[in-house]
mmCIF file of C-alpha atoms in Angstrom:
data_model
loop_
_atom_site.group_PDB
_atom_site.id
_atom_site.type_symbol
_atom_site.label_atom_id
_atom_site.label_comp_id
_atom_site.label_asym_id
_atom_site.label_seq_id
_atom_site.Cartn_x
_atom_site.Cartn_y
_atom_site.Cartn_z
ATOM 1 C CA MET A 1357 -8.966 5.026 6.518
ATOM 2 C CA ARG A 1358 -12.209 3.493 7.549
ATOM 3 C CA SER A 1359 -13.008 -0.057 8.049
ATOM 4 C CA ARG A 1360 -16.287 -1.470 9.145
ATOM 5 C CA LEU A 1361 -17.237 -4.625 10.044
ATOM 6 C CA PHE A 1362 -18.647 -7.280 7.666
ATOM 7 C CA PRO A 1363 -21.116 -10.316 7.976
ATOM 8 C CA THR A 1364 -19.854 -13.540 8.871
ATOM 9 C CA THR A 1365 -19.176 -16.292 6.537
ATOM 10 C CA ASP A 1366 -21.505 -19.464 5.954
ATOM 11 C CA SER A 1367 -19.009 -21.507 7.796
ATOM 12 C CA PRO A 1368 -19.801 -20.742 11.371
ATOM 13 C CA GLN A 1369 -15.966 -21.267 12.508
ATOM 14 C CA ASP A 1370 -14.521 -19.052 9.965
ATOM 15 C CA GLY A 1371 -17.262 -16.737 10.366
ATOM 16 C CA CYS A 1372 -16.716 -16.363 14.208
ATOM 17 C CA GLU A 1373 -13.137 -15.993 13.863
ATOM 18 C CA VAL A 1374 -13.405 -13.429 11.065
ATOM 19 C CA ALA A 1375 -15.980 -11.403 12.548
ATOM 20 C CA LEU A 1376 -14.102 -11.139 16.076
ATOM 21 C CA GLN A 1377 -10.686 -10.296 14.086
ATOM 22 C CA ALA A 1378 -12.897 -7.556 12.411
ATOM 23 C CA ALA A 1379 -14.694 -6.500 15.498
ATOM 24 C CA ALA A 1380 -10.923 -6.118 17.186
ATOM 25 C CA PHE A 1381 -9.593 -4.466 14.253
ATOM 26 C CA ARG A 1382 -12.321 -1.859 14.196
ATOM 27 C CA ALA A 1383 -11.918 -1.142 18.030
ATOM 28 C CA ASP A 1384 -8.048 -0.808 17.529
ATOM 29 C CA LEU A 1385 -8.944 1.802 14.718
ATOM 30 C CA GLU A 1386 -11.481 3.521 16.828
ATOM 31 C CA ASP A 1387 -9.287 3.556 20.075
ATOM 32 C CA ALA A 1388 -6.286 5.063 18.007
ATOM 33 C CA PRO A 1389 -5.676 8.663 18.520
ATOM 34 C CA GLU A 1390 -5.640 9.494 14.634
ATOM 35 C CA GLY A 1391 -7.609 6.708 13.686
ATOM 36 C CA ALA A 1392 -5.682 4.372 11.062
ATOM 37 C CA ASP A 1393 -2.713 6.542 11.200
ATOM 38 C CA GLY A 1394 -2.198 6.416 14.648
ATOM 39 C CA LEU A 1395 -2.960 2.593 14.837
ATOM 40 C CA VAL A 1396 0.449 1.622 13.553
ATOM 41 C CA GLY A 1397 2.013 4.299 16.036
ATOM 42 C CA MET A 1398 0.252 1.986 19.076
ATOM 43 C CA THR A 1399 2.503 -0.610 20.413
ATOM 44 C CA GLY A 1400 1.589 -3.786 18.372
ATOM 45 C CA GLY A 1401 -0.204 -1.782 15.865
ATOM 46 C CA GLU A 1402 1.227 -3.294 12.654
ATOM 47 C CA GLN A 1403 0.962 -6.951 14.335
ATOM 48 C CA ARG A 1404 -2.920 -6.243 14.815
ATOM 49 C CA ALA A 1405 -3.087 -5.397 11.185
ATOM 50 C CA ALA A 1406 -1.081 -8.136 10.048
ATOM 51 C CA GLU A 1407 -3.169 -10.444 12.060
ATOM 52 C CA ALA A 1408 -6.488 -8.909 10.666
ATOM 53 C CA LEU A 1409 -5.074 -9.235 6.981
ATOM 54 C CA VAL A 1410 -4.574 -13.076 7.558
ATOM 55 C CA ALA A 1411 -8.104 -13.655 8.890
ATOM 56 C CA PHE A 1412 -9.492 -11.299 5.931
ATOM 57 C CA GLU A 1413 -7.432 -13.458 3.487
ATOM 58 C CA SER A 1414 -8.538 -16.757 5.128
ATOM 59 C CA VAL A 1415 -12.265 -16.134 3.896
ATOM 60 C CA MET A 1416 -11.825 -14.232 0.974
ATOM 61 C CA GLY A 1417 -12.330 -17.350 -1.477
ATOM 62 C CA ALA A 1418 -15.696 -18.271 0.496
ATOM 63 C CA GLN A 1419 -16.730 -14.456 0.082
ATOM 64 C CA PRO A 1420 -15.747 -13.341 -3.185
ATOM 65 C CA ASP A 1421 -18.505 -10.680 -3.557
ATOM 66 C CA ASN A 1422 -18.137 -9.329 0.259
ATOM 67 C CA ALA A 1423 -17.244 -5.456 -0.445
ATOM 68 C CA GLU A 1424 -16.733 -5.074 3.390
ATOM 69 C CA LEU A 1425 -14.295 -7.888 3.505
ATOM 70 C CA PHE A 1426 -12.308 -6.311 0.645
ATOM 71 C CA ASN A 1427 -12.458 -3.033 2.106
ATOM 72 C CA ASN A 1428 -11.230 -4.096 5.565
ATOM 73 C CA ARG A 1429 -8.374 -5.900 3.705
ATOM 74 C CA GLY A 1430 -7.522 -2.812 2.099
ATOM 75 C CA VAL A 1431 -7.354 -0.914 5.231
ATOM 76 C CA ALA A 1432 -5.079 -3.558 6.863
ATOM 77 C CA LEU A 1433 -2.679 -3.426 3.741
ATOM 78 C CA TRP A 1434 -2.527 0.200 3.823
ATOM 79 C CA LEU A 1435 -1.646 0.249 7.559
ATOM 80 C CA LEU A 1436 1.091 -2.315 6.566
ATOM 81 C CA LYS A 1437 2.441 0.322 4.291
ATOM 82 C CA ARG A 1438 1.294 -1.682 1.015
ATOM 83 C CA PRO A 1439 -0.648 0.994 -0.818
ATOM 84 C CA ALA A 1440 -0.223 -0.767 -4.273
ATOM 85 C CA GLU A 1441 -2.030 -3.754 -2.682
ATOM 86 C CA ALA A 1442 -4.275 -1.929 -0.884
ATOM 87 C CA LEU A 1443 -5.398 0.163 -3.873
ATOM 88 C CA ALA A 1444 -6.186 -3.189 -5.537
ATOM 89 C CA SER A 1445 -8.271 -4.038 -2.694
ATOM 90 C CA PHE A 1446 -10.287 -1.053 -2.693
ATOM 91 C CA GLU A 1447 -10.845 -1.225 -6.520
ATOM 92 C CA ARG A 1448 -12.268 -4.823 -5.970
ATOM 93 C CA THR A 1449 -14.413 -3.189 -3.345
ATOM 94 C CA LEU A 1450 -15.849 -0.544 -5.580
ATOM 95 C CA ALA A 1451 -16.059 -3.417 -8.523
ATOM 96 C CA ILE A 1452 -18.496 -5.094 -6.166
ATOM 97 C CA GLU A 1453 -20.172 -2.236 -4.578
ATOM 98 C CA ALA A 1454 -19.985 1.116 -6.512
ATOM 99 C CA HIS A 1455 -21.402 3.391 -4.107
ATOM 100 C CA PHE A 1456 -19.319 2.429 -0.971
ATOM 101 C CA ALA A 1457 -18.292 6.050 0.224
ATOM 102 C CA GLU A 1458 -15.655 4.744 2.642
ATOM 103 C CA ALA A 1459 -13.805 2.557 0.004
ATOM 104 C CA TRP A 1460 -13.895 5.788 -2.478
ATOM 105 C CA GLY A 1461 -12.148 7.819 0.396
ATOM 106 C CA ASN A 1462 -9.581 4.700 1.230
ATOM 107 C CA ARG A 1463 -8.711 4.524 -2.377
ATOM 108 C CA GLY A 1464 -8.015 8.258 -2.534
ATOM 109 C CA LEU A 1465 -5.781 7.811 0.270
ATOM 110 C CA ALA A 1466 -4.136 4.791 -1.046
ATOM 111 C CA LEU A 1467 -3.654 6.619 -4.547
ATOM 112 C CA ARG A 1468 -1.952 9.417 -2.565
ATOM 113 C CA ASP A 1469 0.480 7.364 -0.543
ATOM 114 C CA LEU A 1470 1.488 5.298 -3.802
ATOM 115 C CA ALA A 1471 1.998 8.542 -5.488
ATOM 116 C CA ARG A 1472 4.309 9.794 -2.679
ATOM 117 C CA TRP A 1473 6.123 6.296 -2.593
ATOM 118 C CA LEU A 1474 6.571 6.512 -6.580
ATOM 119 C CA TYR A 1475 7.828 10.125 -6.144
ATOM 120 C CA ARG A 1476 10.332 9.383 -3.410
ATOM 121 C CA GLN A 1477 11.752 6.342 -5.456
ATOM 122 C CA LEU A 1478 12.031 8.691 -8.319
ATOM 123 C CA GLU A 1479 13.799 11.082 -6.602
ATOM 124 C CA ALA A 1480 16.143 8.757 -5.149
ATOM 125 C CA GLU A 1481 16.822 7.462 -8.478
ATOM 126 C CA TYR A 1482 17.621 10.943 -10.029
ATOM 127 C CA ASP A 1483 19.936 11.523 -7.041
ATOM 128 C CA HIS A 1484 21.911 8.467 -7.949
ATOM 129 C CA LEU A 1485 21.815 8.869 -11.651
ATOM 130 C CA THR A 1486 23.167 12.536 -11.245
ATOM 131 C CA SER A 1487 25.967 11.762 -8.595
ATOM 132 C CA ASP A 1488 29.540 12.301 -9.380
ATOM 133 C CA GLU A 1489 30.174 8.582 -8.667
ATOM 134 C CA THR A 1490 27.830 7.374 -11.218
ATOM 135 C CA ILE A 1491 28.702 9.979 -13.702
ATOM 136 C CA GLU A 1492 32.383 8.965 -13.493
ATOM 137 C CA GLU A 1493 31.677 5.431 -13.577
ATOM 138 C CA GLY A 1494 29.548 5.915 -16.713
ATOM 139 C CA ILE A 1495 32.453 7.986 -18.314
ATOM 140 C CA ILE A 1496 34.684 4.972 -17.599
ATOM 141 C CA VAL A 1497 32.377 2.080 -18.520
ATOM 142 C CA ASN A 1498 31.571 3.514 -21.838
ATOM 143 C CA GLU A 1499 35.172 4.464 -22.613
ATOM 144 C CA TYR A 1500 34.180 8.277 -23.395
ATOM 145 C CA THR A 1501 37.351 10.434 -24.049
ATOM 146 C CA PHE A 1502 37.240 14.033 -24.080
ATOM 147 C CA THR A 1503 39.483 16.313 -26.247
ATOM 148 C CA GLU A 1504 39.516 20.210 -26.729
ATOM 149 C CA SER A 1505 37.005 19.869 -29.505
ATOM 150 C CA GLY A 1506 34.583 17.902 -27.510
ATOM 151 C CA ARG A 1507 34.199 14.245 -26.800
ATOM 152 C CA ARG A 1508 34.467 11.181 -28.784
ATOM 153 C CA PHE A 1509 34.075 7.607 -28.196
ATOM 154 C CA GLY A 1510 36.623 4.773 -27.539
#
């Protein structure tokens, strides 16, 4: 995941706060041993991402066309293990600036993580539905009875 600084807002107070937050977020990403992946593993990494997310979201209304803001927001969401929301933020970035290379890469990583999450959910659902307990419960609830010639209802 890549993040880069974005210009300050028109409001000096909001702009300075968000610029400082973005700078700290960028420094954390660069200092992490494995980039964004390593930031969460660092002490307080998730807290830093959460704080950055709050700062980014506080100025979104004032800067609805700031592609770098939405990219940074997406990185923070991705670090917080919220790939669906991160993907939406990267999509917004690309709607604003279609040639934003970092956002394209970040979008791909968010899609990968979302696909992995969906696969794990489907796998867990399949394991549950094919467990002996669930099958037995289905037989009892639906009042299936089995005879030598096969099954019949009720």
